Every structure is written in structure tokens, then in C-alpha cells.
CSV table of N, CA, C and O and ligand atoms in Angstrom, one decimal:
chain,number,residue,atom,x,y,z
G,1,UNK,N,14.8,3.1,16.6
G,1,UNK,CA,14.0,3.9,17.5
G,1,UNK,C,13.6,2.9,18.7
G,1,UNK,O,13.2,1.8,18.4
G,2,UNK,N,13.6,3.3,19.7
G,2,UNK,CA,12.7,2.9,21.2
G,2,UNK,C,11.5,2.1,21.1
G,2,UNK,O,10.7,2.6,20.2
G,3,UNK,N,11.0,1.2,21.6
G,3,UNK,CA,10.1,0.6,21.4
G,3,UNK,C,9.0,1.3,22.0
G,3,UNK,O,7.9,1.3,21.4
G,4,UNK,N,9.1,1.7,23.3
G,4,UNK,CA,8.2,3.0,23.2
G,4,UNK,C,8.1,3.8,22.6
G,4,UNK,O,7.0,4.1,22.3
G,5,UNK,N,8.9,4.4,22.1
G,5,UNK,CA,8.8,5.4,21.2
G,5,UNK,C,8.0,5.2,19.7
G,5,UNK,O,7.4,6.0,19.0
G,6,UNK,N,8.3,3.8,19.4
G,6,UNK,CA,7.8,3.6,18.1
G,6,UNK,C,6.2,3.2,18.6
G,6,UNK,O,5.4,3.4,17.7
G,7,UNK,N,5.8,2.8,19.4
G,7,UNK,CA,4.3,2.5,19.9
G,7,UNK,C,3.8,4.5,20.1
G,7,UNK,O,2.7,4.9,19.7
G,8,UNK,N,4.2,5.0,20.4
G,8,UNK,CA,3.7,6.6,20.8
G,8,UNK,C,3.4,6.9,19.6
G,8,UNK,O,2.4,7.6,19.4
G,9,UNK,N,4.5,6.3,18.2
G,9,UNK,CA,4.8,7.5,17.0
G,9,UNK,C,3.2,6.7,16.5
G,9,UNK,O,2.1,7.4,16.6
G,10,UNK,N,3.1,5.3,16.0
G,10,UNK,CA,2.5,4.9,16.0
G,10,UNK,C,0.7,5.2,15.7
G,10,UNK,O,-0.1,5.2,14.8
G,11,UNK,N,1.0,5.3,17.6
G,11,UNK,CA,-0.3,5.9,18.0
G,11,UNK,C,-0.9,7.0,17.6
G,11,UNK,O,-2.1,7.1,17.4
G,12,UNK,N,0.5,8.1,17.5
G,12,UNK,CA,-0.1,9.6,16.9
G,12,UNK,C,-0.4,9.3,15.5
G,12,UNK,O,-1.4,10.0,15.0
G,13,UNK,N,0.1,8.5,14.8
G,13,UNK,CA,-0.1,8.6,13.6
G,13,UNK,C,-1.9,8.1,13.2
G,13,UNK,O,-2.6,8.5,12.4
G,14,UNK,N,-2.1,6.7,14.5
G,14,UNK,CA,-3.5,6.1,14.0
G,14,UNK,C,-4.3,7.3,14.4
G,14,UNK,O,-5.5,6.9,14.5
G,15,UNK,N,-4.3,8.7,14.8
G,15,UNK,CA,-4.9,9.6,15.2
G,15,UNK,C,-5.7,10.2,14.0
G,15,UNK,O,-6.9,10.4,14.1
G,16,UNK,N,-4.9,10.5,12.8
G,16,UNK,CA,-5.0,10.5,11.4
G,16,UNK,C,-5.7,9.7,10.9
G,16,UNK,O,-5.1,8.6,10.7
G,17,UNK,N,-7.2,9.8,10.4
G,17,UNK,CA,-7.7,9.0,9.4
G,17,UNK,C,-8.0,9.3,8.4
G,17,UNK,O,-8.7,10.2,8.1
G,18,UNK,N,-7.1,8.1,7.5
G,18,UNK,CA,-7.1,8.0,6.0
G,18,UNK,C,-7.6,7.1,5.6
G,18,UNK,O,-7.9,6.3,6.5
G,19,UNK,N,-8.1,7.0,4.1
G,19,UNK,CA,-8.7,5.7,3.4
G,19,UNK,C,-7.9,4.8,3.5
G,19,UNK,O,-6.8,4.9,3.8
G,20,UNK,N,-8.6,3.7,3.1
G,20,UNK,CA,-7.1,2.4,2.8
G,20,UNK,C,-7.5,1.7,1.3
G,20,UNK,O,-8.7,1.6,0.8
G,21,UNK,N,-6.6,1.4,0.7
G,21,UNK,CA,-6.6,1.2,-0.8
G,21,UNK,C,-5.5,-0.2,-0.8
G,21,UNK,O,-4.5,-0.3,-0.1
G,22,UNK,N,-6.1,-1.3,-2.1
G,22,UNK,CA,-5.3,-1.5,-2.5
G,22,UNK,C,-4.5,-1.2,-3.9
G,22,UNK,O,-5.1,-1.1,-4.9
G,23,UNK,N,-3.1,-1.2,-3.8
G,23,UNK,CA,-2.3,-1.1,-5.1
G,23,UNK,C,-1.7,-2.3,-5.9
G,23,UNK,O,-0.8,-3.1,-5.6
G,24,UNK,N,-2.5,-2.1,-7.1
G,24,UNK,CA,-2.6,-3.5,-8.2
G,24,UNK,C,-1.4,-3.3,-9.3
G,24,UNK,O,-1.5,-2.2,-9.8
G,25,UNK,N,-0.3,-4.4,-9.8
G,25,UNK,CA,0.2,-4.1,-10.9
G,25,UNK,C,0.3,-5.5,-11.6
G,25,UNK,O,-0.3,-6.5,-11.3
G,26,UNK,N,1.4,-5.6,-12.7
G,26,UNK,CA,1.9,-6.8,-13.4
G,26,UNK,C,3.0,-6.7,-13.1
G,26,UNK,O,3.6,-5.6,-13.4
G,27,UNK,N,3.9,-8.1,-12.3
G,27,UNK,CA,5.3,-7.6,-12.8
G,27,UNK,C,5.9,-8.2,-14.3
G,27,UNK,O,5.1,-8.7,-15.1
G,28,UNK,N,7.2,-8.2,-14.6
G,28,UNK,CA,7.6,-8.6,-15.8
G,28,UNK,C,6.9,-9.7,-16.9
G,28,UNK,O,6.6,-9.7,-18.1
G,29,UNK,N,6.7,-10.8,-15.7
G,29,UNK,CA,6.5,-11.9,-16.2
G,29,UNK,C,4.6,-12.2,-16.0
G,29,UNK,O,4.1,-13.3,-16.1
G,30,UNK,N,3.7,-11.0,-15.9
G,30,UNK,CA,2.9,-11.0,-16.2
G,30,UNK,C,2.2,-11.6,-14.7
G,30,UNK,O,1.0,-11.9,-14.7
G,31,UNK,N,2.9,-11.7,-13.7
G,31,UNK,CA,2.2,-11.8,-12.4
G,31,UNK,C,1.5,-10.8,-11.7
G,31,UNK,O,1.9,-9.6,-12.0
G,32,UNK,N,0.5,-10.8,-10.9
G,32,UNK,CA,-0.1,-10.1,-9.9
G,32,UNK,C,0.6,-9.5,-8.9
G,32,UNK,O,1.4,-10.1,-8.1
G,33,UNK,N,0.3,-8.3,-9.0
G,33,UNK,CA,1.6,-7.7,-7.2
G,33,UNK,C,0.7,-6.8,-7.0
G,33,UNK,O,0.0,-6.4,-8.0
G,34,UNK,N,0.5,-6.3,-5.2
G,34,UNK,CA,-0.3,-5.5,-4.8
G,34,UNK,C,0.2,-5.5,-3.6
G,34,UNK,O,0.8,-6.4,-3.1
G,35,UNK,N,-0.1,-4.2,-2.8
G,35,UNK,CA,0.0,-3.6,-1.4
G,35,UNK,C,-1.0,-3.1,-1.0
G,35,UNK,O,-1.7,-2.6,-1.8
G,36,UNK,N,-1.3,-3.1,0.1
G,36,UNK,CA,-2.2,-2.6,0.9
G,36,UNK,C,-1.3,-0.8,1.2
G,36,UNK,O,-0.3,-0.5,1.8
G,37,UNK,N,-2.4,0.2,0.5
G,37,UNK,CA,-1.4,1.4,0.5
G,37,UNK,C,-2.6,2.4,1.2
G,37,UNK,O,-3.7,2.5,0.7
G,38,UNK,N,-2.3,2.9,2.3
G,38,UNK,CA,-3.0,4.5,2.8
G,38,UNK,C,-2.6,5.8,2.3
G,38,UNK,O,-3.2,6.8,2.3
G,39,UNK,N,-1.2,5.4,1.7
G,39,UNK,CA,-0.4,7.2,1.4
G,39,UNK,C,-1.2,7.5,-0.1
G,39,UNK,O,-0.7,8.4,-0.7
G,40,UNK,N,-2.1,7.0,-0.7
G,40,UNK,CA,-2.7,7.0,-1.9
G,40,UNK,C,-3.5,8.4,-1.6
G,40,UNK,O,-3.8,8.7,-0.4
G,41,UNK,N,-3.7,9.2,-2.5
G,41,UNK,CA,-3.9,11.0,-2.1
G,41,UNK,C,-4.2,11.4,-3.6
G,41,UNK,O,-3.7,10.7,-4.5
G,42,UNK,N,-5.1,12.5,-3.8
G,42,UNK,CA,-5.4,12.8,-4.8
G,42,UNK,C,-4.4,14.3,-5.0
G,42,UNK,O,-3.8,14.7,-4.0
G,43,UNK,N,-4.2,15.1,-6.5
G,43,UNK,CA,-3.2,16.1,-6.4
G,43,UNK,C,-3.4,17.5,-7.1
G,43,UNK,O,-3.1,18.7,-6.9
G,44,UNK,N,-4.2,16.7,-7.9
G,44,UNK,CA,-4.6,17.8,-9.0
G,44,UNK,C,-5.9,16.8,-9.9
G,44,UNK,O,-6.1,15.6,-10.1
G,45,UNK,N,-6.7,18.3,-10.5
G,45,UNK,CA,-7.7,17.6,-11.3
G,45,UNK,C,-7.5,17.5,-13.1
G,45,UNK,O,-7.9,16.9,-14.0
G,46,UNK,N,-6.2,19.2,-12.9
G,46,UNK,CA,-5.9,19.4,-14.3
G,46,UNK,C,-4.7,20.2,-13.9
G,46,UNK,O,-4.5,21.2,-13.3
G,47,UNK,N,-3.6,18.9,-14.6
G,47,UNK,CA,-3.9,17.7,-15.0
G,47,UNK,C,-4.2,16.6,-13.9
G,47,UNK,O,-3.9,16.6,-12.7
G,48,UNK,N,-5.0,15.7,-14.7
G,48,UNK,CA,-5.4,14.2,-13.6
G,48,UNK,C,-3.9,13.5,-12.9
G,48,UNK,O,-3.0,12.9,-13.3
G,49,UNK,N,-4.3,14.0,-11.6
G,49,UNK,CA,-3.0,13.2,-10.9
G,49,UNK,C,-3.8,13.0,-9.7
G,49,UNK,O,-4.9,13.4,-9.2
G,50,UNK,N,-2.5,11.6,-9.2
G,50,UNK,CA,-2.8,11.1,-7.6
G,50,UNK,C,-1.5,10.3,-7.5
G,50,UNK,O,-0.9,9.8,-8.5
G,51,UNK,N,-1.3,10.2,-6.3
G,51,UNK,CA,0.6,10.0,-5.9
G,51,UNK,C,-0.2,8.7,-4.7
G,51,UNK,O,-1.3,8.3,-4.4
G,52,UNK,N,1.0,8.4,-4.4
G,52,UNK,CA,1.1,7.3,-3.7
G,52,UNK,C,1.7,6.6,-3.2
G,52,UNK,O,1.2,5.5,-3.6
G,53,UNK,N,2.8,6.3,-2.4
G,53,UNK,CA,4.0,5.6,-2.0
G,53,UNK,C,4.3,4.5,-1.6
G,53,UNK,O,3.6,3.7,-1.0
G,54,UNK,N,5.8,4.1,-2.1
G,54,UNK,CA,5.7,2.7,-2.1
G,54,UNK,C,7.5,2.7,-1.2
G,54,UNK,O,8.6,3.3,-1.4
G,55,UNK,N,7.1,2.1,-0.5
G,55,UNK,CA,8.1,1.6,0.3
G,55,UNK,C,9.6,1.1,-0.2
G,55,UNK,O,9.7,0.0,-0.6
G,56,UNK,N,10.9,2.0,-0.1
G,56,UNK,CA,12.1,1.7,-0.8
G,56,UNK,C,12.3,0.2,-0.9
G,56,UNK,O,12.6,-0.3,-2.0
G,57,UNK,N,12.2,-0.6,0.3
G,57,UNK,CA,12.6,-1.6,0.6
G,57,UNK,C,11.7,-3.0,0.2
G,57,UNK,O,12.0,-4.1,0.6
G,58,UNK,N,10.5,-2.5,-0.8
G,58,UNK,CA,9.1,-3.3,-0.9
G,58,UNK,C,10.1,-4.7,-2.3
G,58,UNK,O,11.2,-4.7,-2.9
G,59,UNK,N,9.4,-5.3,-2.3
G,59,UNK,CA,10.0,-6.6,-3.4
G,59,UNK,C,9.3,-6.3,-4.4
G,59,UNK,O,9.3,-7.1,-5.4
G,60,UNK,N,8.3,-4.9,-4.5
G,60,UNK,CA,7.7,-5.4,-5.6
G,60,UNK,C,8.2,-3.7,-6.4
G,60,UNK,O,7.8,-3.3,-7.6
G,61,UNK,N,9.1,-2.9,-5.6
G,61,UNK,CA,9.5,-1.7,-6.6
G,61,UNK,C,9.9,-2.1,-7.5
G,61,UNK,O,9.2,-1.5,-8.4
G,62,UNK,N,10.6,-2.8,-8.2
G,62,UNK,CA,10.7,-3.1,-10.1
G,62,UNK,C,9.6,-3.4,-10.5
G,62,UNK,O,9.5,-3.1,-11.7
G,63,UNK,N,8.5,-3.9,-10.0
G,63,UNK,CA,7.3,-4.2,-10.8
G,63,UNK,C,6.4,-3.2,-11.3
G,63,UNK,O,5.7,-3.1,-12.3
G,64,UNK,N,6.7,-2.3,-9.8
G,64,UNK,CA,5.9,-1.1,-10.0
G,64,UNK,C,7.0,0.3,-10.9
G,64,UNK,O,6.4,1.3,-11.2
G,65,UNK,N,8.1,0.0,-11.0
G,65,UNK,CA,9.0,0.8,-11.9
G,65,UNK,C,8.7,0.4,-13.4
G,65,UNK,O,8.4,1.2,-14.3
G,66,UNK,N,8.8,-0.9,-13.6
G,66,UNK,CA,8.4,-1.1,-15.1
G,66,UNK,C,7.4,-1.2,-15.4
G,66,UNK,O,7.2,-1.7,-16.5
G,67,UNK,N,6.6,-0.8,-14.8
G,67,UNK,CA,4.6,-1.0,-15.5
G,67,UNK,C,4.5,-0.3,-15.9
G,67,UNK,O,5.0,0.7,-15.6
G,68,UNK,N,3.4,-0.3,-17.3
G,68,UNK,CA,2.7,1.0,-18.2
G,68,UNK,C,1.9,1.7,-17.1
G,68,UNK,O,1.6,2.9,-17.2
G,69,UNK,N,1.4,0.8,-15.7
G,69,UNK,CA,-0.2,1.2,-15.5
G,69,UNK,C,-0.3,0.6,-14.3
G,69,UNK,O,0.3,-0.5,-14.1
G,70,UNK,N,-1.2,1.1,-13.1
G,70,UNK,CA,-1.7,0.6,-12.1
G,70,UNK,C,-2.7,0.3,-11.8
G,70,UNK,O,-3.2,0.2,-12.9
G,71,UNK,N,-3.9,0.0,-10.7
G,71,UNK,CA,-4.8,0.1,-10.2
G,71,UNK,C,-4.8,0.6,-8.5
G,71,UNK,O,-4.0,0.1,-7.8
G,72,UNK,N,-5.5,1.4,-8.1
G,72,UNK,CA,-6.4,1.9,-7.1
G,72,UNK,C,-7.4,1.1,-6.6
G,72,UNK,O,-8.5,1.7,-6.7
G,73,UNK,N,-7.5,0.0,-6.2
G,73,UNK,CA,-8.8,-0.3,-5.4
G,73,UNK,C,-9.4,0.1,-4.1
G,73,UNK,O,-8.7,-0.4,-3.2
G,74,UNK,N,-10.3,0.9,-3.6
G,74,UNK,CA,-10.5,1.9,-2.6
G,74,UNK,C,-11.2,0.8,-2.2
G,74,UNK,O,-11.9,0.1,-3.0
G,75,UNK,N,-10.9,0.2,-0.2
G,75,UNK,CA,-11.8,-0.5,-0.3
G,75,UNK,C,-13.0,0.3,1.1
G,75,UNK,O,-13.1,1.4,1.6
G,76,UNK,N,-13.6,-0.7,1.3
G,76,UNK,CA,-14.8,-0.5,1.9
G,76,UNK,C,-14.6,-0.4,3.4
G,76,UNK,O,-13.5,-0.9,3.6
G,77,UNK,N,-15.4,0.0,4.9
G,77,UNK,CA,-14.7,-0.7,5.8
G,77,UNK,C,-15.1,-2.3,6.0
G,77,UNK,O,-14.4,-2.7,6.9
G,78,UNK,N,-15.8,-3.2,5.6
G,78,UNK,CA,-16.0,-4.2,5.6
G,78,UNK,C,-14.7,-5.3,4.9
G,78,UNK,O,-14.7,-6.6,5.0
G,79,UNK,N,-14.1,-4.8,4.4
G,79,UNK,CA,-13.1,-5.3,4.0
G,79,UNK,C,-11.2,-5.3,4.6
G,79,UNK,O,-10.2,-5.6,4.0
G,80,UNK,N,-11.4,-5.0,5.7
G,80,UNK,CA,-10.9,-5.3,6.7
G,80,UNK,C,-9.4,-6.8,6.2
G,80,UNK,O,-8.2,-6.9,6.5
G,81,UNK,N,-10.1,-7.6,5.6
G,81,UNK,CA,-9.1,-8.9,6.2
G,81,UNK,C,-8.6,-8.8,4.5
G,81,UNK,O,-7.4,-9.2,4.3
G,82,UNK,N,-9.2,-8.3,3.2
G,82,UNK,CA,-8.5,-7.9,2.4
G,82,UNK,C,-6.8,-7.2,2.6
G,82,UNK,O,-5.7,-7.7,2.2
G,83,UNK,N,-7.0,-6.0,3.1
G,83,UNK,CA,-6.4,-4.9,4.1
G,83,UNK,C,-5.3,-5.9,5.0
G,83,UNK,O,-4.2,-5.5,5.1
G,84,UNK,N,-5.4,-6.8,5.5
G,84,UNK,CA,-4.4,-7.2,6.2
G,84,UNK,C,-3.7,-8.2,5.3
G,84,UNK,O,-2.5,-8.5,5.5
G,85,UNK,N,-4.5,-8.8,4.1
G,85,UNK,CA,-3.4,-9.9,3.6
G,85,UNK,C,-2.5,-9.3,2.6
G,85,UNK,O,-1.6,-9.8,2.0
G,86,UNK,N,-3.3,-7.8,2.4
G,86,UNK,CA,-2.2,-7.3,1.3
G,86,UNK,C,-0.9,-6.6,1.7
G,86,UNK,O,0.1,-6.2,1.1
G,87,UNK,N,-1.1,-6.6,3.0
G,87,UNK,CA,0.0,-5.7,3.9
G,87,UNK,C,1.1,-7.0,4.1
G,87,UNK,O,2.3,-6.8,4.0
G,88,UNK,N,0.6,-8.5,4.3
G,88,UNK,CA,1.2,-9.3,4.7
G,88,UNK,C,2.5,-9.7,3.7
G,88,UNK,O,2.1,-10.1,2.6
G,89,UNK,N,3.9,-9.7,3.9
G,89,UNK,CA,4.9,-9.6,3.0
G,89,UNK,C,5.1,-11.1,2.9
G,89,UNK,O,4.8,-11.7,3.9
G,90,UNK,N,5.5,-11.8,2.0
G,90,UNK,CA,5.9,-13.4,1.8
G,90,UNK,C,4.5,-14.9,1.7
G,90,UNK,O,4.6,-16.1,1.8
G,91,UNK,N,3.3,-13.9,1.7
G,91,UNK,CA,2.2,-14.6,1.3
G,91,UNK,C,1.9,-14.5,-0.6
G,91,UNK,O,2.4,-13.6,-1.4
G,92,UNK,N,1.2,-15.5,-0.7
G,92,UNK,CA,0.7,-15.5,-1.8
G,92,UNK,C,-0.9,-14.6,-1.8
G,92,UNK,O,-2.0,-15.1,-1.5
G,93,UNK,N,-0.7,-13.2,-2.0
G,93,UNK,CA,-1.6,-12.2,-1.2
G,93,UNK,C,-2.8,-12.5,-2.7
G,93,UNK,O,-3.6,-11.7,-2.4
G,94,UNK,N,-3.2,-13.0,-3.7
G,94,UNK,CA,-3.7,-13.5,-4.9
G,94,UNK,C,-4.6,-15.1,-4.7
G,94,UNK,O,-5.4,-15.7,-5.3
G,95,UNK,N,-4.0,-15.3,-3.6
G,95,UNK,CA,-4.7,-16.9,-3.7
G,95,UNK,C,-6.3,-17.1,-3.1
G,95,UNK,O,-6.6,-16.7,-2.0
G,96,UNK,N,-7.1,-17.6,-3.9
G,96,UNK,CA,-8.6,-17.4,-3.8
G,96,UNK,C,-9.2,-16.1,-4.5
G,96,UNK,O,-10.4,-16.0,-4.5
A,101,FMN,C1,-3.3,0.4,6.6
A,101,FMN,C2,-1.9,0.2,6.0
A,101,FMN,C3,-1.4,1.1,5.1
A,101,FMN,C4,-0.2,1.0,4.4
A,101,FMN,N1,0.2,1.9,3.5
A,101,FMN,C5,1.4,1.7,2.9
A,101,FMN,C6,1.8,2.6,1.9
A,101,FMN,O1,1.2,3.6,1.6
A,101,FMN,N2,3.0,2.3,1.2
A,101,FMN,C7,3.7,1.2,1.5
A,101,FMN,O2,4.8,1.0,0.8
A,101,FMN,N3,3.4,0.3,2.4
A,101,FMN,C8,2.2,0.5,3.1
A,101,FMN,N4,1.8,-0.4,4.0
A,101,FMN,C9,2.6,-1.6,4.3
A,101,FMN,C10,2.4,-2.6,3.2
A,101,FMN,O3,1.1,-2.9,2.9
A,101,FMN,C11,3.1,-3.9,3.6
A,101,FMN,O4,4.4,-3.6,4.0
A,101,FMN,C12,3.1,-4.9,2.6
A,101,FMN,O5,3.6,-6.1,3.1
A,101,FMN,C13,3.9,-4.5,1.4
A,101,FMN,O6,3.9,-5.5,0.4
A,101,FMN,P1,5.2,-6.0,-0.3
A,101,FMN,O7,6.2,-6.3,0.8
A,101,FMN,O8,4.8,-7.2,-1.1
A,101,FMN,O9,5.6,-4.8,-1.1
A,101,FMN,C14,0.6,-0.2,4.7
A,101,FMN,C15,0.0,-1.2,5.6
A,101,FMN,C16,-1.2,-1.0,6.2
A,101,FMN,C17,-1.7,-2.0,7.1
């Protein structure tokens, strides 16, 4: 896509406001993995569901394929720089 184009799509989309969350698991070997996720949505109450998407191309889809279990952390707006290091790809997004 156009680089204008992708600044417009962008824009319409920040028009939309959603919560921001992050998404917590284990992978195999019992490490920490998480994303910074907005597509988190609730679905139904019965039965208890809520969906949430994870990026085809993310490094951490096997972790999130083979887990019993997740977490939801909804965060706050003061939490802002949480929110950016979990979006940040090839950081150690756990350290501190
Ligand atoms: C506000 C915000 C919302 C995001 N929502 C999602 C999302 O719902 N799903 C997703 O796969 N990536 C989402 N991202 C992008 C990921 O957080 C980002 O690509 C992150 O680096 C993914 O981590 P990973 O590469 O370790 O999987 C979002 C980023 C931001 C800043």
C-alpha cells in the first residue's frame, strides 16, 4: 500500500477507540511472551468467551498455540510506556 494511503488508513482507524490490553502466556520452555493487543473483545456471557487476535506473522504464535491458558491484562491510561514496550518486537519486553 501507498504511504499515504497507509497514514489515511491509519488515521481512520485511530478514529476508533478501543481498550488496550496486554496478552500474557508461557512458551514451551516455560518463558514469558506477551503483546500489546487492542483486538481483545468480549463475545458471549454463556458460554464465557472473548476472542482476540494475534498476528499470522507474530514469533510468538506457537506459544500461543500450545498453551493450556492466557492472561488479559487491561491496562490503565497511565500505562502508556507498558503499551509501547509490549508492541516493541526483538526487545526483551519482561526485563524489570
Ligand atoms: C495499541 C496497539 C494495539 C495492538 N493490537 C494488536 C493485536 O490486537 N494483535 C496483534 O497481533 N498485534 C497487535 N499490536 C501489535 C503488537 O503489539 C506488536 O506487533 C508486537 O511487537 C507483537 O509482539 P511479537 O512480535 O513479540 O508477537 C498492537 C500494537 C499496538 C501499539
Amino acid at each position: 500500500m501507498r504511504e499515504d494511503r497507509k497514514k489515511a488508513f491509519r488515521n481512520a482507524l485511530g478514529n476508533f477507540a478501543t481498550g488496550v490490553t496486554i496478552v500474557t502466556t508461557r512458551d514451551g520452555d516455560g518463558r514469558p511472551v506477551g503483546l500489546t493487543a487492542s483486538s481483545f473483545n468480549s463475545v458471549s456471557l454463556d458460554p464465557p468467551m472473548v476472542l482476540w487476535s494475534l498476528a499470522l506473522d507474530s514469533p510468538n504464535m506457537a506459544a500461543f498455540r500450545q498453551a493450556g491458558g492466557w492472561a488479559v491484562h487491561i491496562l490503565s491510561a497511565d500505562q502508556e510506556e507498558l503499551s509501547n514496550r509490549f508492541a516493541t518486537r526483538g526487545i526483551d519486553k519482561f526485563a524489570g
